[in-house]
């Protein structure tokens, strides 16, 4: 549920027509709805309230500091995977006990900062990662609170690029090696074992894979208990999918019920790391049409945003709904490919969409752009990254300036 709606023929973000935003801030422009974000946060908090779960937003999905500050005010913590994300969590004012460091290739510098910030825990990805954490903690004469990411080794119904809990995945401890790694951790004076972590993938619209994975980890946690290793935390990762097209994701109530039911068999305190479910549908990418052309048998709308601004369609074939900012119901409709200006054939933002004719100067919005949109953008073709704006009712705030290409070069 979001607050991007047509009023009459115009598409609005809350109380403001997108056309007004394009005039004021230029295009391409990421437009966020504050009311949508607060609603999503409220829902996630509501469904997990009874369990007192810690909700850590996956910063990789969106790293706009104004949005992160807002999340922090709402009690949402930070799941970080890099030095930059740790620094951003600190800048957003996130309390140290709501910050987690993940990642399968942490540098000494990242581990040092995490220990200096005294964050809630570091999730070790392997025995080697554990030994690095231990060495750095030793050199700082401190003890590191550590959980292990354990790979439940299950198949997950999502795009292969974003399934992370397969047997052959690069992430986490292989299920059969996990006991050995926990025993090693238990033998190290620099390490305090505090939990277990999993993340099975992203854009998962059913709850069965979460249940299956947690059940497998529960079996393993019994083995740990027999070895005298007790866990305080179970981190169920992120991964619940959202509606981009015709998906019908499981409800948050069901998701939370499943996580609570199975996670609590492993440890008394739950952590989750939602990314997409909180932020994806809080934003659109607003772009201006540069031209409408026909080539061979195909119709193209060329817009001023490209795969450097939003990579998901090009690299995952991801579907984002494309909406004209103004509807002209009398106009002829055709099948269009919506393409950007990047010099790559893969720079197609939407394929074969039945749409009204759109002409130069008119506006088009790509929906569901809040997660892995700006955060995966680049300067490819030496293009400046877009601006980001937050709409709150009839007010707007520029929350990230458009890059200035002259300054970049
Ligand atoms: N926790 C960990 C350890 C993760 O690796 C991720 C995402 C999350 C949480 C958050 O997952 P979410 O709730 O957003 O599904 N760029 C891809 C998605 C990559 C996800 C990477 N990890 C995309 O645009 O679909």
Tab-separated table of C-alpha atoms and ligand atoms in Angstrom:
chain	number	residue	atom	x	y	z
A	1	UNK	CA	0.000	0.000	0.000
A	2	UNK	CA	1.455	3.364	-0.974
A	3	UNK	CA	0.505	6.992	-1.464
A	4	UNK	CA	1.252	7.409	-5.167
A	5	UNK	CA	-2.203	7.808	-6.689
A	6	UNK	CA	-3.941	9.431	-9.614
A	7	UNK	CA	-6.165	12.342	-8.747
A	8	UNK	CA	-8.097	13.072	-11.908
A	9	UNK	CA	-5.594	12.610	-14.713
A	10	UNK	CA	-2.491	13.524	-12.685
A	11	UNK	CA	-0.271	11.195	-10.688
A	12	UNK	CA	0.383	12.484	-7.174
A	13	UNK	CA	2.890	11.710	-4.446
A	14	UNK	CA	0.679	12.225	-1.394
A	15	UNK	CA	-0.686	15.780	-1.956
A	16	UNK	CA	1.699	16.884	-4.703
A	17	UNK	CA	1.473	16.282	-8.447
A	18	UNK	CA	4.652	14.663	-9.758
A	19	UNK	CA	4.749	17.300	-12.487
A	20	UNK	CA	5.274	19.987	-9.819
A	21	UNK	CA	8.201	18.040	-8.368
A	22	UNK	CA	9.798	17.604	-11.785
A	23	UNK	CA	9.560	21.362	-12.369
A	24	UNK	CA	11.046	22.182	-8.995
A	25	UNK	CA	13.803	19.559	-8.703
A	26	UNK	CA	14.447	18.390	-12.257
A	27	UNK	CA	14.618	14.815	-13.536
A	28	UNK	CA	15.506	11.995	-13.174
A	29	UNK	CA	14.273	12.264	-9.610
A	30	UNK	CA	13.685	9.753	-6.843
A	31	UNK	CA	10.450	10.754	-5.110
A	32	UNK	CA	9.723	9.206	-1.690
A	33	UNK	CA	6.482	9.280	0.263
A	34	UNK	CA	7.017	9.743	3.993
A	35	UNK	CA	3.533	8.547	4.827
A	36	UNK	CA	4.195	5.282	2.970
A	37	UNK	CA	7.482	4.713	4.761
A	38	UNK	CA	5.986	5.422	8.185
A	39	UNK	CA	3.135	3.100	7.399
A	40	UNK	CA	5.450	0.252	6.426
A	41	UNK	CA	7.601	0.737	9.525
A	42	UNK	CA	4.479	0.844	11.698
A	43	UNK	CA	3.218	-2.417	10.212
A	44	UNK	CA	6.503	-4.262	10.691
A	45	UNK	CA	6.718	-2.999	14.270
A	46	UNK	CA	3.133	-4.019	14.933
A	47	UNK	CA	3.519	-7.608	13.741
A	48	UNK	CA	6.716	-8.158	15.730
A	49	UNK	CA	5.758	-6.162	18.835
A	50	UNK	CA	4.764	-9.137	20.979
A	51	UNK	CA	8.177	-10.758	20.456
A	52	UNK	CA	10.212	-7.620	21.150
A	53	UNK	CA	12.203	-8.346	17.983
A	54	UNK	CA	14.990	-6.006	16.980
A	55	UNK	CA	14.354	-4.613	13.495
A	56	UNK	CA	17.535	-3.647	11.660
A	57	UNK	CA	16.989	-2.070	8.253
A	58	UNK	CA	19.317	-3.435	5.558
A	59	UNK	CA	21.185	-0.253	4.617
A	60	UNK	CA	22.196	-1.712	1.270
A	61	UNK	CA	18.595	-1.310	0.120
A	62	UNK	CA	18.683	2.444	0.648
A	63	UNK	CA	21.360	4.689	2.072
A	64	UNK	CA	19.726	8.083	2.111
A	65	UNK	CA	20.684	9.578	5.449
A	66	UNK	CA	17.454	11.559	5.885
A	67	UNK	CA	15.435	8.353	5.481
A	68	UNK	CA	17.758	6.475	7.818
A	69	UNK	CA	17.394	9.183	10.448
A	70	UNK	CA	13.647	8.905	10.134
A	71	UNK	CA	13.868	5.139	10.572
A	72	UNK	CA	16.069	5.596	13.600
A	73	UNK	CA	13.497	7.930	15.150
A	74	UNK	CA	11.004	5.115	14.684
A	75	UNK	CA	13.275	2.700	16.553
A	76	UNK	CA	14.602	0.880	13.501
A	77	UNK	CA	18.250	-0.179	13.731
A	78	UNK	CA	20.902	-0.809	11.103
A	79	UNK	CA	22.128	-3.904	9.272
A	80	UNK	CA	25.453	-2.742	7.800
A	81	UNK	CA	27.861	-4.435	5.409
A	82	UNK	CA	30.652	-1.927	4.962
A	83	UNK	CA	32.660	0.816	6.576
A	84	UNK	CA	30.468	3.358	4.806
A	85	UNK	CA	27.258	1.862	6.141
A	86	UNK	CA	28.649	1.715	9.701
A	87	UNK	CA	29.621	5.387	9.475
A	88	UNK	CA	26.184	6.203	8.091
A	89	UNK	CA	24.457	4.388	10.966
A	90	UNK	CA	26.543	6.413	13.385
A	91	UNK	CA	25.679	9.609	11.513
A	92	UNK	CA	21.970	8.726	11.597
A	93	UNK	CA	22.292	8.495	15.381
A	94	UNK	CA	21.422	4.785	15.581
A	95	UNK	CA	22.156	3.493	19.114
A	96	UNK	CA	25.083	1.059	19.129
A	97	UNK	CA	23.006	-1.826	20.387
A	98	UNK	CA	20.795	-1.597	17.285
A	99	UNK	CA	23.648	-1.937	14.802
A	100	UNK	CA	24.868	-5.185	13.233
A	101	UNK	CA	27.761	-5.808	10.875
A	102	UNK	CA	27.271	-8.437	8.172
A	103	UNK	CA	29.306	-9.395	5.140
A	104	UNK	CA	31.399	-12.204	3.736
A	105	UNK	CA	34.550	-10.160	3.220
A	106	UNK	CA	35.107	-7.825	6.139
A	107	UNK	CA	38.343	-5.869	6.238
A	108	UNK	CA	40.325	-5.209	9.412
A	109	UNK	CA	39.290	-1.572	9.143
A	110	UNK	CA	35.607	-2.511	9.159
A	111	UNK	CA	36.008	-4.915	12.069
A	112	UNK	CA	37.973	-2.299	14.023
A	113	UNK	CA	35.302	0.325	13.549
A	114	UNK	CA	32.566	-2.118	14.555
A	115	UNK	CA	34.448	-2.971	17.734
A	116	UNK	CA	35.228	0.667	18.449
A	117	UNK	CA	31.564	1.579	18.003
A	118	UNK	CA	30.745	-1.369	20.290
A	119	UNK	CA	27.837	-2.436	18.090
A	120	UNK	CA	25.424	-5.169	19.099
A	121	UNK	CA	27.196	-7.935	17.184
A	122	UNK	CA	29.241	-8.926	14.189
A	123	UNK	CA	27.946	-11.776	12.057
A	124	UNK	CA	30.900	-13.959	11.110
A	125	UNK	CA	30.640	-15.582	7.703
A	126	UNK	CA	33.241	-18.325	8.116
A	127	UNK	CA	35.851	-19.703	10.491
A	128	UNK	CA	38.400	-17.523	8.677
A	129	UNK	CA	36.262	-14.440	9.235
A	130	UNK	CA	35.954	-15.414	12.906
A	131	UNK	CA	39.722	-15.674	13.248
A	132	UNK	CA	40.136	-12.227	11.696
A	133	UNK	CA	37.580	-10.783	14.105
A	134	UNK	CA	39.340	-12.511	16.978
A	135	UNK	CA	42.751	-11.196	15.906
A	136	UNK	CA	41.501	-7.622	15.583
A	137	UNK	CA	39.647	-7.830	18.924
A	138	UNK	CA	42.819	-9.176	20.535
A	139	UNK	CA	44.876	-6.296	19.157
A	140	UNK	CA	42.322	-3.894	20.657
A	141	UNK	CA	42.287	-5.806	23.954
A	142	UNK	CA	38.565	-6.299	23.693
A	143	UNK	CA	36.064	-9.087	23.211
A	144	UNK	CA	33.857	-9.322	20.119
A	145	UNK	CA	30.216	-10.350	20.288
A	146	UNK	CA	29.746	-12.696	17.354
A	147	UNK	CA	27.006	-14.676	15.646
A	148	UNK	CA	27.623	-17.004	12.731
A	149	UNK	CA	25.753	-16.888	9.485
A	150	UNK	CA	24.777	-20.484	8.899
A	151	UNK	CA	23.687	-21.609	5.471
A	152	UNK	CA	20.483	-23.645	5.755
A	153	UNK	CA	21.120	-24.924	2.215
A	154	UNK	CA	17.646	-24.730	0.800
A	155	UNK	CA	16.193	-23.847	-2.589
A	156	UNK	CA	14.295	-20.584	-2.642
A	157	UNK	CA	11.780	-19.487	-5.281
A	158	UNK	CA	13.330	-16.192	-6.419
A	159	UNK	CA	15.724	-14.827	-9.056
A	160	UNK	CA	18.959	-16.909	-8.938
A	161	UNK	CA	21.053	-13.754	-8.405
A	162	UNK	CA	19.273	-13.005	-5.155
A	163	UNK	CA	18.945	-16.497	-3.659
A	164	UNK	CA	21.614	-16.698	-0.976
A	165	UNK	CA	20.867	-19.836	1.015
A	166	UNK	CA	21.622	-22.444	-1.657
A	167	UNK	CA	24.193	-25.149	-0.925
A	168	UNK	CA	26.534	-23.629	-3.504
A	169	UNK	CA	26.076	-20.051	-2.240
A	170	UNK	CA	29.140	-18.017	-1.217
A	171	UNK	CA	27.533	-16.860	2.029
A	172	UNK	CA	27.830	-18.316	5.500
A	173	UNK	CA	29.058	-21.538	7.039
A	174	UNK	CA	28.244	-24.761	5.230
A	175	UNK	CA	25.665	-26.519	7.384
A	176	UNK	CA	27.941	-29.491	8.052
A	177	UNK	CA	30.904	-27.327	9.081
A	178	UNK	CA	28.950	-25.071	11.406
A	179	UNK	CA	29.416	-27.057	14.609
A	180	UNK	CA	33.183	-27.033	14.193
A	181	UNK	CA	33.188	-23.261	13.718
A	182	UNK	CA	31.040	-22.655	16.819
A	183	UNK	CA	33.367	-24.883	18.856
A	184	UNK	CA	36.335	-22.904	17.613
A	185	UNK	CA	34.573	-19.669	18.611
A	186	UNK	CA	33.819	-21.087	22.055
A	187	UNK	CA	37.515	-21.780	22.533
A	188	UNK	CA	38.602	-18.188	21.837
A	189	UNK	CA	38.932	-15.718	24.698
A	190	UNK	CA	38.393	-12.760	22.395
A	191	UNK	CA	34.982	-14.009	21.271
A	192	UNK	CA	31.602	-14.025	22.945
A	193	UNK	CA	29.172	-16.195	20.991
A	194	UNK	CA	25.805	-14.544	20.947
A	195	UNK	CA	23.687	-16.029	18.209
A	196	UNK	CA	22.956	-17.391	14.791
A	197	UNK	CA	22.172	-15.586	11.564
A	198	UNK	CA	20.598	-16.601	8.270
A	199	UNK	CA	19.561	-14.789	5.145
A	200	UNK	CA	18.126	-17.041	2.475
A	201	UNK	CA	17.516	-14.536	-0.285
A	202	UNK	CA	15.467	-11.610	-1.396
A	203	UNK	CA	12.061	-10.979	-2.977
A	204	UNK	CA	10.687	-14.210	-1.486
A	205	UNK	CA	6.910	-13.993	-1.558
A	206	UNK	CA	6.067	-17.150	0.396
A	207	UNK	CA	6.756	-18.007	4.002
A	208	UNK	CA	7.518	-21.726	3.585
A	209	UNK	CA	11.211	-21.170	2.749
A	210	UNK	CA	11.664	-19.152	5.974
A	211	UNK	CA	9.996	-21.926	7.970
A	212	UNK	CA	12.053	-24.622	6.261
A	213	UNK	CA	15.323	-22.771	6.860
A	214	UNK	CA	14.569	-21.997	10.500
A	215	UNK	CA	13.508	-25.585	11.151
A	216	UNK	CA	16.852	-26.752	9.815
A	217	UNK	CA	18.722	-24.277	11.969
A	218	UNK	CA	16.654	-25.355	14.990
A	219	UNK	CA	17.895	-28.920	14.520
A	220	UNK	CA	21.439	-27.573	14.426
A	221	UNK	CA	20.888	-25.421	17.527
A	222	UNK	CA	20.034	-28.604	19.469
A	223	UNK	CA	23.456	-29.951	18.511
A	224	UNK	CA	24.996	-26.727	19.753
A	225	UNK	CA	23.131	-26.973	23.044
A	226	UNK	CA	24.505	-30.489	23.499
A	227	UNK	CA	27.979	-28.994	23.136
A	228	UNK	CA	27.123	-26.480	25.831
A	229	UNK	CA	26.705	-23.551	23.404
A	230	UNK	CA	23.571	-21.524	24.065
A	231	UNK	CA	22.384	-18.717	21.832
A	232	UNK	CA	20.772	-15.435	22.843
A	233	UNK	CA	19.826	-14.232	19.372
A	234	UNK	CA	18.426	-15.678	16.193
A	235	UNK	CA	18.656	-13.345	13.233
A	236	UNK	CA	16.248	-14.399	10.494
A	237	UNK	CA	17.666	-11.945	7.942
A	238	UNK	CA	15.517	-10.109	5.447
A	239	UNK	CA	13.950	-11.283	2.256
A	240	UNK	CA	10.184	-10.891	2.303
A	241	UNK	CA	9.079	-9.831	-1.155
A	242	UNK	CA	6.854	-7.001	-2.278
A	243	UNK	CA	4.389	-6.496	-5.096
A	244	UNK	CA	6.049	-5.098	-8.207
A	245	UNK	CA	3.693	-6.637	-10.758
A	246	UNK	CA	1.285	-9.475	-10.100
A	247	UNK	CA	3.045	-11.080	-7.135
A	248	UNK	CA	0.907	-11.653	-4.090
A	249	UNK	CA	3.397	-11.600	-1.225
A	250	UNK	CA	2.480	-13.296	1.998
A	251	UNK	CA	1.060	-10.847	4.533
A	252	UNK	CA	3.281	-9.371	7.219
A	253	UNK	CA	1.098	-10.995	9.866
A	254	UNK	CA	1.753	-14.442	8.398
A	255	UNK	CA	5.453	-13.734	7.890
A	256	UNK	CA	5.868	-12.596	11.500
A	257	UNK	CA	3.869	-15.551	12.799
A	258	UNK	CA	6.136	-17.982	10.930
A	259	UNK	CA	9.350	-16.274	12.023
A	260	UNK	CA	8.215	-16.142	15.641
A	261	UNK	CA	7.023	-19.747	15.639
A	262	UNK	CA	10.268	-21.252	14.354
A	263	UNK	CA	12.907	-18.702	15.407
A	264	UNK	CA	12.020	-18.913	19.066
A	265	UNK	CA	12.952	-22.612	18.966
A	266	UNK	CA	16.513	-21.473	18.356
A	267	UNK	CA	16.992	-18.491	20.677
A	268	UNK	CA	14.873	-16.210	22.868
A	269	UNK	CA	15.543	-12.944	21.043
A	270	UNK	CA	14.673	-12.352	17.379
A	271	UNK	CA	16.410	-9.985	14.989
A	272	UNK	CA	15.187	-9.296	11.465
A	273	UNK	CA	16.877	-7.354	8.675
A	274	UNK	CA	14.163	-6.165	6.306
A	275	UNK	CA	15.212	-4.081	3.328
A	276	UNK	CA	12.806	-4.195	0.434
A	277	UNK	CA	9.606	-4.701	2.424
A	278	UNK	CA	10.157	-1.403	4.231
A	279	UNK	CA	11.355	0.799	1.428
A	280	UNK	CA	10.650	-0.549	-2.091
A	281	UNK	CA	7.198	0.867	-2.581
A	282	UNK	CA	7.910	4.169	-0.862
A	283	UNK	CA	9.436	5.681	-4.018
A	284	UNK	CA	9.094	6.236	-7.727
A	285	UNK	CA	11.794	7.229	-10.170
A	286	UNK	CA	10.418	10.169	-12.105
A	287	UNK	CA	11.858	10.697	-15.572
A	288	UNK	CA	11.240	12.998	-18.488
A	289	UNK	CA	10.637	11.724	-21.987
A	290	UNK	CA	13.338	12.726	-24.431
A	291	UNK	CA	11.782	11.223	-27.513
A	292	UNK	CA	9.262	8.817	-28.897
A	293	UNK	CA	10.670	6.830	-31.752
A	294	UNK	CA	9.809	3.930	-33.950
A	295	UNK	CA	12.541	1.639	-35.168
A	296	UNK	CA	11.702	-1.327	-37.298
A	297	UNK	CA	8.581	-2.825	-35.779
A	298	UNK	CA	9.222	-1.466	-32.319
A	299	UNK	CA	8.099	1.603	-30.456
A	300	UNK	CA	10.443	3.218	-27.987
A	301	UNK	CA	9.991	5.888	-25.389
A	302	UNK	CA	13.435	7.277	-24.588
A	303	UNK	CA	13.628	8.807	-21.107
A	304	UNK	CA	16.300	10.791	-19.289
A	305	UNK	CA	16.828	8.091	-16.611
A	306	UNK	CA	18.851	5.018	-17.426
A	307	UNK	CA	20.295	1.799	-16.088
A	308	UNK	CA	22.880	3.831	-14.185
A	309	UNK	CA	20.016	5.383	-12.184
A	310	UNK	CA	18.110	2.144	-11.640
A	311	UNK	CA	19.905	-1.101	-12.435
A	312	UNK	CA	17.291	-3.661	-11.433
A	313	UNK	CA	15.530	-4.049	-14.813
A	314	UNK	CA	18.819	-4.481	-16.672
A	315	UNK	CA	20.559	-6.896	-14.343
A	316	UNK	CA	17.679	-8.999	-13.020
A	317	UNK	CA	15.085	-8.389	-15.724
A	318	UNK	CA	13.095	-6.891	-12.846
A	319	UNK	CA	9.622	-5.545	-13.512
A	320	UNK	CA	8.813	-2.005	-12.404
A	321	UNK	CA	5.443	-0.591	-13.296
A	322	UNK	CA	5.697	2.442	-15.589
A	323	UNK	CA	3.079	5.141	-15.139
A	324	UNK	CA	2.564	8.336	-17.095
A	325	UNK	CA	2.452	11.346	-14.764
A	326	UNK	CA	-0.506	12.609	-16.765
A	327	UNK	CA	-3.098	10.394	-18.391
A	328	UNK	CA	-4.530	11.360	-21.765
A	329	UNK	CA	-7.334	8.876	-22.128
A	330	UNK	CA	-8.107	9.889	-25.706
A	331	UNK	CA	-4.569	9.067	-26.891
A	332	UNK	CA	-3.755	5.986	-28.866
A	333	UNK	CA	-2.061	3.143	-26.968
A	334	UNK	CA	0.848	1.081	-28.271
A	335	UNK	CA	3.343	-1.468	-27.000
A	336	UNK	CA	6.419	0.438	-25.895
A	337	UNK	CA	9.878	-0.391	-24.642
A	338	UNK	CA	10.957	2.326	-22.235
A	339	UNK	CA	14.653	2.848	-22.643
A	340	UNK	CA	17.330	5.052	-21.140
A	341	UNK	CA	20.126	7.004	-22.797
A	342	UNK	CA	22.973	4.642	-21.822
A	343	UNK	CA	25.082	3.105	-24.555
A	344	UNK	CA	24.089	-0.483	-23.801
A	345	UNK	CA	21.386	-2.595	-25.393
A	346	UNK	CA	20.476	-3.707	-21.888
A	347	UNK	CA	19.415	-0.203	-20.936
A	348	UNK	CA	15.735	-1.102	-21.043
A	349	UNK	CA	13.719	-0.003	-18.011
A	350	UNK	CA	10.424	-1.566	-19.039
A	351	UNK	CA	9.673	-3.967	-21.872
A	352	UNK	CA	6.616	-4.240	-24.048
A	353	UNK	CA	4.250	-2.093	-22.013
A	354	UNK	CA	0.876	-1.185	-23.413
A	355	UNK	CA	0.865	2.563	-22.911
A	356	UNK	CA	-0.575	5.778	-24.183
A	357	UNK	CA	1.728	7.606	-26.591
A	358	UNK	CA	4.133	9.780	-24.670
A	359	UNK	CA	6.034	12.660	-26.198
A	360	UNK	CA	9.157	14.692	-25.487
A	361	UNK	CA	8.880	16.749	-22.317
A	362	UNK	CA	6.221	14.535	-20.722
A	363	UNK	CA	6.812	12.577	-17.545
A	364	UNK	CA	6.931	8.905	-16.639
A	365	UNK	CA	7.296	7.300	-13.208
A	366	UNK	CA	8.803	3.886	-12.445
A	367	UNK	CA	7.242	2.418	-9.352
A	368	UNK	CA	8.820	0.378	-6.578
A	369	UNK	CA	12.088	2.276	-6.901
A	370	UNK	CA	12.848	2.768	-3.204
A	371	UNK	CA	14.826	-0.439	-2.630
A	372	UNK	CA	18.090	-1.091	-4.468
A	373	UNK	CA	17.336	1.910	-6.673
A	374	UNK	CA	19.553	4.837	-5.776
A	375	UNK	CA	21.782	2.607	-3.651
A	376	UNK	CA	22.823	0.600	-6.726
A	377	UNK	CA	23.080	3.584	-9.045
A	378	UNK	CA	26.356	4.501	-10.700
A	379	UNK	CA	28.076	7.153	-12.760
A	380	UNK	CA	28.269	4.917	-15.822
A	381	UNK	CA	28.559	6.875	-19.054
A	382	UNK	CA	29.765	9.613	-16.717
A	383	UNK	CA	26.281	10.638	-15.744
A	384	UNK	CA	25.427	12.434	-12.523
A	385	UNK	CA	23.281	10.511	-10.053
A	386	UNK	CA	19.733	11.843	-9.617
A	387	UNK	CA	18.364	13.946	-6.767
A	388	UNK	CA	16.099	12.496	-4.066
A	389	UNK	CA	13.109	14.253	-2.602
A	390	UNK	CA	10.840	13.379	0.322
A	391	UNK	CA	7.163	14.286	0.154
A	392	UNK	CA	5.281	14.780	3.391
A	393	UNK	CA	1.661	15.696	2.657
A	394	UNK	CA	1.943	18.899	0.666
A	395	UNK	CA	5.508	19.639	1.781
A	396	UNK	CA	8.700	18.530	0.112
A	397	UNK	CA	12.301	18.287	1.199
A	398	UNK	CA	15.332	17.744	-0.985
A	399	UNK	CA	17.032	14.854	0.803
A	400	UNK	CA	19.910	14.346	-1.604
A	401	UNK	CA	21.176	16.837	-4.101
A	402	UNK	CA	21.618	15.919	-7.707
A	403	UNK	CA	25.265	15.225	-8.399
A	404	UNK	CA	27.050	17.887	-10.373
A	405	UNK	CA	28.925	16.217	-13.198
A	406	UNK	CA	31.321	19.147	-13.482
A	407	UNK	CA	32.352	18.631	-9.871
A	408	UNK	CA	32.736	14.894	-10.413
A	409	UNK	CA	35.169	15.329	-13.249
B	1	LIG	N1	20.211	-9.220	5.294
B	1	LIG	C1	21.226	-9.607	4.500
B	1	LIG	C2	22.358	-10.308	5.105
B	1	LIG	C3	21.188	-9.345	3.129
B	1	LIG	O1	22.188	-9.742	2.357
B	1	LIG	C4	20.082	-8.656	2.572
B	1	LIG	C5	20.020	-8.377	1.155
B	1	LIG	C6	19.052	-8.249	3.445
B	1	LIG	C7	19.149	-8.553	4.787
B	1	LIG	C8	17.837	-7.519	2.960
B	1	LIG	O2	17.084	-8.276	2.065
B	1	LIG	P1	15.642	-7.757	1.584
B	1	LIG	O3	14.735	-7.691	2.785
B	1	LIG	O4	15.824	-6.410	0.989
B	1	LIG	O5	15.222	-8.757	0.598
B	1	LIG	N2	19.943	-5.978	-5.356
B	1	LIG	C9	18.933	-6.999	-5.284
B	1	LIG	C10	18.712	-7.475	-3.881
B	1	LIG	C11	19.973	-7.956	-3.207
B	1	LIG	C12	19.747	-8.322	-1.779
B	1	LIG	C13	21.031	-8.454	-1.071
B	1	LIG	N3	20.906	-8.779	0.307
B	1	LIG	C14	17.651	-6.465	-5.905
B	1	LIG	O6	17.619	-5.335	-6.362
B	1	LIG	O7	16.664	-7.201	-6.005
